Coordinates of C-alpha atoms in Angstrom, one line a residue:
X1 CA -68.5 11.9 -160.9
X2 CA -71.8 13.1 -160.7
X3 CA -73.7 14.4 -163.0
X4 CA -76.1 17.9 -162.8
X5 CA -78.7 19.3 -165.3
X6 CA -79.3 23.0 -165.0
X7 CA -82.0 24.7 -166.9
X8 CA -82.1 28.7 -166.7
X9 CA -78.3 28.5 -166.8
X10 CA -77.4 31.9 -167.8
X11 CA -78.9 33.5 -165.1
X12 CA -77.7 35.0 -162.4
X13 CA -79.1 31.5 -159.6
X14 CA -77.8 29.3 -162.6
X15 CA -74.3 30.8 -163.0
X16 CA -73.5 30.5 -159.5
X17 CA -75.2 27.2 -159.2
X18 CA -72.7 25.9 -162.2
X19 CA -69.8 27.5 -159.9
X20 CA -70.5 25.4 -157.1
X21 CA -71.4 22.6 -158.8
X22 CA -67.8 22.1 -160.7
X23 CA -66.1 23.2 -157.6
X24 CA -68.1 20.4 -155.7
X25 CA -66.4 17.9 -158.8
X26 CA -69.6 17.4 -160.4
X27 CA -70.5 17.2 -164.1
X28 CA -72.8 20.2 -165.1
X29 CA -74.7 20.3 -168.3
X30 CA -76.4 23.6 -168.9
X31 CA -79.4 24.3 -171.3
X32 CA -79.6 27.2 -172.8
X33 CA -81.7 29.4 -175.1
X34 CA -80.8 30.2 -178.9
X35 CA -80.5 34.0 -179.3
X36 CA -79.5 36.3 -182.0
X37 CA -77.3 37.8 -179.3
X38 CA -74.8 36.3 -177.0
X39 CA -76.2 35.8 -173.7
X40 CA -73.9 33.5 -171.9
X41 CA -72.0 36.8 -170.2
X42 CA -72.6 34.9 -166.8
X43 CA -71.4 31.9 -167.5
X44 CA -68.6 32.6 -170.2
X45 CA -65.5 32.4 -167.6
X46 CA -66.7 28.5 -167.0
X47 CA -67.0 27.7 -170.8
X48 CA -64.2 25.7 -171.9
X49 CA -63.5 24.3 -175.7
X50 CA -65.5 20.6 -174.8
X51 CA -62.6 18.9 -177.1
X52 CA -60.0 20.0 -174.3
X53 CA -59.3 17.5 -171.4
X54 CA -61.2 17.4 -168.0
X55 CA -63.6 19.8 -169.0
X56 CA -66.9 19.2 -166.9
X57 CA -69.3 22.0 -168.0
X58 CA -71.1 21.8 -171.1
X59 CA -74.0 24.0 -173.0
X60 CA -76.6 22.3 -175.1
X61 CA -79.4 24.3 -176.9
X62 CA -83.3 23.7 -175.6
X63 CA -86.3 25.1 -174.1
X64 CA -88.6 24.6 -171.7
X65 CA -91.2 24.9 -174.1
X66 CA -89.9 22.5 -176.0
X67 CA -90.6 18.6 -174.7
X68 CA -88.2 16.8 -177.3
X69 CA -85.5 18.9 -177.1
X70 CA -86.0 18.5 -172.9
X71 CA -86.3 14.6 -173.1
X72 CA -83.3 14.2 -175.5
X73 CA -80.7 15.9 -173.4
X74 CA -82.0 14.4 -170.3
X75 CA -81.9 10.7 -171.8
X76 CA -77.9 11.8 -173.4
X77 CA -77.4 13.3 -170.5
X78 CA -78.6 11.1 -167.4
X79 CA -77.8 13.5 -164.9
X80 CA -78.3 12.8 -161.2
X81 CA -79.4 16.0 -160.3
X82 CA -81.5 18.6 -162.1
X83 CA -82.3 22.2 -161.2
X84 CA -84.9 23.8 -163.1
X85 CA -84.5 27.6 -162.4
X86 CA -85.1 28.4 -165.9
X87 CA -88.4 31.1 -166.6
X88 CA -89.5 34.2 -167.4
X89 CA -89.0 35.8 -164.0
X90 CA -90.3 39.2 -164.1
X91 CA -93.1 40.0 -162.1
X92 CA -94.1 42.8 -163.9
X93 CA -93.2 41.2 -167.3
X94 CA -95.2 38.6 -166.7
X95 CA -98.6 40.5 -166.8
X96 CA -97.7 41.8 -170.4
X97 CA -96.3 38.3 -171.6
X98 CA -99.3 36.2 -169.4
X99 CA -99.2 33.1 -171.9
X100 CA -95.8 32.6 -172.4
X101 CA -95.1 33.1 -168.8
X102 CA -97.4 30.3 -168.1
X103 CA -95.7 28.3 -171.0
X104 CA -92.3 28.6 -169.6
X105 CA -92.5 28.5 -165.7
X106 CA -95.8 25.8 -165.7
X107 CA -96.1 24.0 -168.1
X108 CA -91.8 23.9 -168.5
X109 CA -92.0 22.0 -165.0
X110 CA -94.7 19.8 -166.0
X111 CA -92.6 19.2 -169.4
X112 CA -89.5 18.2 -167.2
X113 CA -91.5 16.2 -164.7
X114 CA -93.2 13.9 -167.1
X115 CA -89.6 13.4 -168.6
X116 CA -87.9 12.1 -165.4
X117 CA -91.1 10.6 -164.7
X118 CA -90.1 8.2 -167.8
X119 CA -86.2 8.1 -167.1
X120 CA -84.5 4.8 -166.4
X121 CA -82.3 5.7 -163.5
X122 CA -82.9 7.6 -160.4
X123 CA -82.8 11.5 -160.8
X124 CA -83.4 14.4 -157.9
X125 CA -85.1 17.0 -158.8
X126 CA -85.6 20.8 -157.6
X127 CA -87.6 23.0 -158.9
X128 CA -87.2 26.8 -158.2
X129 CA -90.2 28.2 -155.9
X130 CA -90.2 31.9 -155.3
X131 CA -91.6 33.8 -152.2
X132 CA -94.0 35.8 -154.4
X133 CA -96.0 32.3 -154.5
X134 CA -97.4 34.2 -151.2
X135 CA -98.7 37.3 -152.2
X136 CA -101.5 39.0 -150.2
X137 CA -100.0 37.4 -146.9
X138 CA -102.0 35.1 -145.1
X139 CA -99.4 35.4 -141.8
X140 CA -96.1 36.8 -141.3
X141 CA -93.5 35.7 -141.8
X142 CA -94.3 32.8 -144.2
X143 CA -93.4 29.4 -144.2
X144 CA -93.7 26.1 -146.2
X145 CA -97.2 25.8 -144.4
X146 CA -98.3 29.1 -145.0
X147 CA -101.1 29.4 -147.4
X148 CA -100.4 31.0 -151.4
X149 CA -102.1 33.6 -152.8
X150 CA -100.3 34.7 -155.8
X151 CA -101.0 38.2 -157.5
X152 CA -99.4 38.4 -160.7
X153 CA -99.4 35.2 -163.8
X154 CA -96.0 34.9 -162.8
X155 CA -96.3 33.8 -159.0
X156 CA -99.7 31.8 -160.2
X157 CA -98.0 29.7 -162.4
X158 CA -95.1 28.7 -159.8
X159 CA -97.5 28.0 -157.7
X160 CA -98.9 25.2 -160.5
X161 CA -94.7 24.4 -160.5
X162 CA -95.1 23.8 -157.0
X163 CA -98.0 21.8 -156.4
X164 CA -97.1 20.0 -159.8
X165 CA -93.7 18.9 -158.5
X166 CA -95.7 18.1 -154.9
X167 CA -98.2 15.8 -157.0
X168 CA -95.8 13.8 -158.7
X169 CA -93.3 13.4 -155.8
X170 CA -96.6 12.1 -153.7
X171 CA -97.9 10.0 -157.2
X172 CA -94.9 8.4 -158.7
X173 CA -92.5 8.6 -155.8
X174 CA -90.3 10.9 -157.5
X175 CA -87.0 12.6 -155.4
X176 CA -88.6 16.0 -156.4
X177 CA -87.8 18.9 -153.6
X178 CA -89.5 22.2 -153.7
X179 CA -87.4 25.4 -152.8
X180 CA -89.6 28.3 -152.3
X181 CA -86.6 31.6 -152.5
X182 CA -87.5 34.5 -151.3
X183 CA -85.4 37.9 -152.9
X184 CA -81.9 37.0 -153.4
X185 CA -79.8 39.5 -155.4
X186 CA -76.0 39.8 -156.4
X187 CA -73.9 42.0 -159.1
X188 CA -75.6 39.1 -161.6
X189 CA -78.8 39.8 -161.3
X190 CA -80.9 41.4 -164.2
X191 CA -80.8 45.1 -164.6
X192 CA -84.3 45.5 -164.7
X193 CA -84.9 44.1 -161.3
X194 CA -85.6 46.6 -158.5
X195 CA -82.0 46.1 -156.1
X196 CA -80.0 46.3 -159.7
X197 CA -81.9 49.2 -161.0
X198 CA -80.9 51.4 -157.9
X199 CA -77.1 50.1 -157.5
X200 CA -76.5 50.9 -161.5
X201 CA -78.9 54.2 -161.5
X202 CA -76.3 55.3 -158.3
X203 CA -73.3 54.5 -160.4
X204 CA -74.8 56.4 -163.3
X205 CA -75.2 59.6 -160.8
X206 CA -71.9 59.4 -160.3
X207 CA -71.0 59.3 -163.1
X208 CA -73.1 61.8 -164.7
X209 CA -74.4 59.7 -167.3
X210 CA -78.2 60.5 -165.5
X211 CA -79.6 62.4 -162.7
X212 CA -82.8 61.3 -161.8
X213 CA -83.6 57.2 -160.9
X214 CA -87.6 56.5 -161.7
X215 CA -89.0 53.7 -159.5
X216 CA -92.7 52.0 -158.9
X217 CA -93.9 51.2 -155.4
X218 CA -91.0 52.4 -152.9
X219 CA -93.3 50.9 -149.8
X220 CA -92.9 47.3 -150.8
X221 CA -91.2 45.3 -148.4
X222 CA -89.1 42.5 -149.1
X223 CA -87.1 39.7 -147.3
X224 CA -83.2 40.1 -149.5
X225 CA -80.3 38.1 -149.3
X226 CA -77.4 37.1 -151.3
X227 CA -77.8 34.7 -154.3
X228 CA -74.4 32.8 -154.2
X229 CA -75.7 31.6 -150.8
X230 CA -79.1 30.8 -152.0
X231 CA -78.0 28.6 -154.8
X232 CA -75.9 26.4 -151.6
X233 CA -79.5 26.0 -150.2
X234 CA -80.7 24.6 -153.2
X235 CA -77.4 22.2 -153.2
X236 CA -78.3 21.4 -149.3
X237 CA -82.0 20.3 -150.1
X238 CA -80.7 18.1 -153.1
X239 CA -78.2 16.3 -150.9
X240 CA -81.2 14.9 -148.0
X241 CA -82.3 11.5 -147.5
X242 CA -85.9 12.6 -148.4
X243 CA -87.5 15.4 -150.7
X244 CA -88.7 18.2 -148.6
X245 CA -90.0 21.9 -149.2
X246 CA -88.1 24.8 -148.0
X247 CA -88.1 28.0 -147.4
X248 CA -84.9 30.1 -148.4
X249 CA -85.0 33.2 -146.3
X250 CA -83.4 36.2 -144.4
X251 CA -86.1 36.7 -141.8
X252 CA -85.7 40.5 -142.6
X253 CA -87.5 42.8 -144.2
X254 CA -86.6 46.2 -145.6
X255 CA -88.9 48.3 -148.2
X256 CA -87.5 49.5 -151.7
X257 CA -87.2 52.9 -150.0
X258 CA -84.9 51.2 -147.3
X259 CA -82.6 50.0 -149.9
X260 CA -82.6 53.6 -151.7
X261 CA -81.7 55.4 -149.1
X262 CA -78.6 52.6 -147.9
X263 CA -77.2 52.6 -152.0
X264 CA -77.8 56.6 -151.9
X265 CA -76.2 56.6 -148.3
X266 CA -73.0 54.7 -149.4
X267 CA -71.8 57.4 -151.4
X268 CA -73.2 60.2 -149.1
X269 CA -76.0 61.6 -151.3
X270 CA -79.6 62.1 -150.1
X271 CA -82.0 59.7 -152.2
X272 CA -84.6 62.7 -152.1
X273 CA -82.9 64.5 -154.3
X274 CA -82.5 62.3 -157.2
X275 CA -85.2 59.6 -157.0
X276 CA -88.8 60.2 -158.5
X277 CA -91.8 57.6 -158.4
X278 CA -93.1 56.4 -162.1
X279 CA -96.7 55.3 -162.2
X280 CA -95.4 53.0 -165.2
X281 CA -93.2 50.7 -162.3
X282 CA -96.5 50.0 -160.7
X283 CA -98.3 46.7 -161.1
X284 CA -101.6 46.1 -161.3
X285 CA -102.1 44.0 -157.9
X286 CA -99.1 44.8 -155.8
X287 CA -97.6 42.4 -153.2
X288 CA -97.2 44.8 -150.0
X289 CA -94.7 42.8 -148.0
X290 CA -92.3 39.4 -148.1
X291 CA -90.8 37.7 -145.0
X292 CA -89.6 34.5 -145.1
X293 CA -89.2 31.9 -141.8
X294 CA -86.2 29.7 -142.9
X295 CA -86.3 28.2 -139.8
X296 CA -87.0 24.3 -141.1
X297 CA -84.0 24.3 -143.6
X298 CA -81.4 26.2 -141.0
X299 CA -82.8 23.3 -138.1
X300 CA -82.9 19.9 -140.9
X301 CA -79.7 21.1 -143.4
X302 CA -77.5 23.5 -141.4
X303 CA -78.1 26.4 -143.6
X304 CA -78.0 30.0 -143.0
X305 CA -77.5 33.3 -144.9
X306 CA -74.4 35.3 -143.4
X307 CA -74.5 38.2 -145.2
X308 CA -76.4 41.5 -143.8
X309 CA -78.6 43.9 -146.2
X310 CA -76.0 46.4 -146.0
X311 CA -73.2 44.1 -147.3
X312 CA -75.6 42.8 -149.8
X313 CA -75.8 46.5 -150.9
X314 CA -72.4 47.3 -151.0
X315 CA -71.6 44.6 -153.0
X316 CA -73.9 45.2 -155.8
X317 CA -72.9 49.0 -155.8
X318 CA -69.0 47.9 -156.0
X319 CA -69.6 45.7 -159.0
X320 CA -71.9 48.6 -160.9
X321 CA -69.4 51.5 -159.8
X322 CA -66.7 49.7 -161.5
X323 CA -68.6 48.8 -164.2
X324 CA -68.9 52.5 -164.6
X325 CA -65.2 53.2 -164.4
X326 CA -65.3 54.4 -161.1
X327 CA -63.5 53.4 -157.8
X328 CA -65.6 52.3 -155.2
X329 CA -62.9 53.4 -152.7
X330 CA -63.1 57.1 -153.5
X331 CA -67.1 57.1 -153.3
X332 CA -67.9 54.8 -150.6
X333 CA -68.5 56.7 -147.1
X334 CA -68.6 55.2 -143.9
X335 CA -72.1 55.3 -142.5
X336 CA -72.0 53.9 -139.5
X337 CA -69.3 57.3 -138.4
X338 CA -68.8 61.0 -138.7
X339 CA -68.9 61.8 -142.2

């Protein structure tokens, strides 16, 4: 049986990473966080008492910004695989918390590289890129060779999570892959990121809980797809002969107005009249456009995304309109017919 290490499980790439992974038969140790509040909501439906037979997913407490706590569990553990998708992942966050954004997504990786580094046995390793690595574009649409020019401390210190994981792949002949993910969204995925936001401020509309949705920069384009899928990629790039960089991509782009108007459209209201733009939601250096060429990864491991924008949509705005008490059947419209 083999063995995986996830950090960042709790989150929406690491829940569905632990889902594959025990479905694939593996053992998955998770690391997570102490909180005064629970935050294992994602992953609580995997959780089974550890004293109980078969059980193969487990929770032990550590931090990325913590290197004993990081060694011990790895040398207890001695898993084959690990997946480091733990961080503090808002952009916008991340230019109030600079420091310990750096903390967590740099210098974590660098913590977790100089621990396998030392290990015994052979471990894989991925480490969790992220299209906004790109920035101002250099070309369109990006690709592992396209140059990075990061605007925010967050995408600045994945780019030192990149090159770091590059370095010691190249210097100590580590099996560490790079997977740079462009926007990948589900009904996991935070509420304070952009695709939720809209999908739960739509549900609250309905159900009259608010009437107006306040949003930053609504001409931002981004490259979206589905996370449950994203998380196989990262499997995929695990499972090669040789540690590679990929890009994770749709190869489409749609702006934050596009995805308004579609959540908005599903339930037949008009976006105008119930979305307003908040000069708070805007950051400092904004990143006009993401598109991702996922060409390499569909041609070397057979992977592609297979669901649309739309779907991706309708999804999340199922999930939130139930969440909400209400019945996606008796709100959703068709929009591709008369209405």
């Amino acid at each position: 049986m083999k063995k995986a290490l996830i950090t960042g499980v709790t989150g929406q790439d690491g829940s569905y990473l632990a889902e594959l992974l025990v479905e694939k038969g593996y053992e998955v140790h998770g690391l997570i966080r102490r909180s005064s509040s629970f935050i294992t909501g994602r992953i609580d439906h995997l959780y089974r008492d550890p004293h109980e037979p078969d059980v193969r997913f487990f929770l032990h407490y550590s931090d990325l910004t913590d290197s004993s706590s990081l060694i011990t569990w790895l040398n207890r553990i001695k898993p084959d695989e690990v997946y480091n998708l733990g961080a503090q992942s808002h952009v916008a966050v991340s230019f109030e918390m600079p420091e310990f954004t750096a903390d967590t997504v740099a210098m974590g990786t660098l913590r977790l590289l100089e621990a396998i580094r030392h290990a015994d046995w052979p471990v894989r390793f991925y480490q969790a890129g992220s299209s906004e690595m790109f920035g101002k574009v250099a070309e369109s649409p990006q690709r592992e060779s396209t140059p990075f020019h990061p605007r925010s401390p967050y995408a600045v210190a994945k780019v030192f999570a990149h090159q770091m994981t590059r370095e010691y792949r190249d210097a100590y002949g580590l099996f560490a892959a790079n997977g740079i993910l462009f926007n990948h969204e589900s009904p996991r995925r935070g509420a304070t990121f952009v695709t939720r936001k809209v999908t739960r401020g739509v549900a609250a509309i309905l159900g009259g809980k608010q009437d107006k949705l306040y949003l930053g920069n609504l001409a931002a384009m981004r490259d979206w797809g589905y996370a449950p899928e994203y998380v196989e990629a990262m499997w995929r790039i695990l499972q090669h002969d040789r540690p590679e960089d990929y890009v994770v991509a749709t190869g489409e782009m749609h702006s934050v107005e596009e995805l308004v108007a579609m959540a908005f459209g599903l339930v037949g209201r008009d976006w105008h009249d119930h979305v307003e733009v908040d000069s708070r939601y805007l950051r400092p250096t904004e990143v006009d456009e993401l598109c991702g060429d996922s060409s390499k990864i569909r041609r070397e491991l057979g992977w592609r995304p297979s669901t649309t924008f739309e779907d991706l949509i309708r999804i999340m705005l199922a999930a939130d309109l139930e969440d909400a008490g209400l019945s996606p059947a008796d709100h959703f419209v068709d929009l591709h017919g008369p209405r």
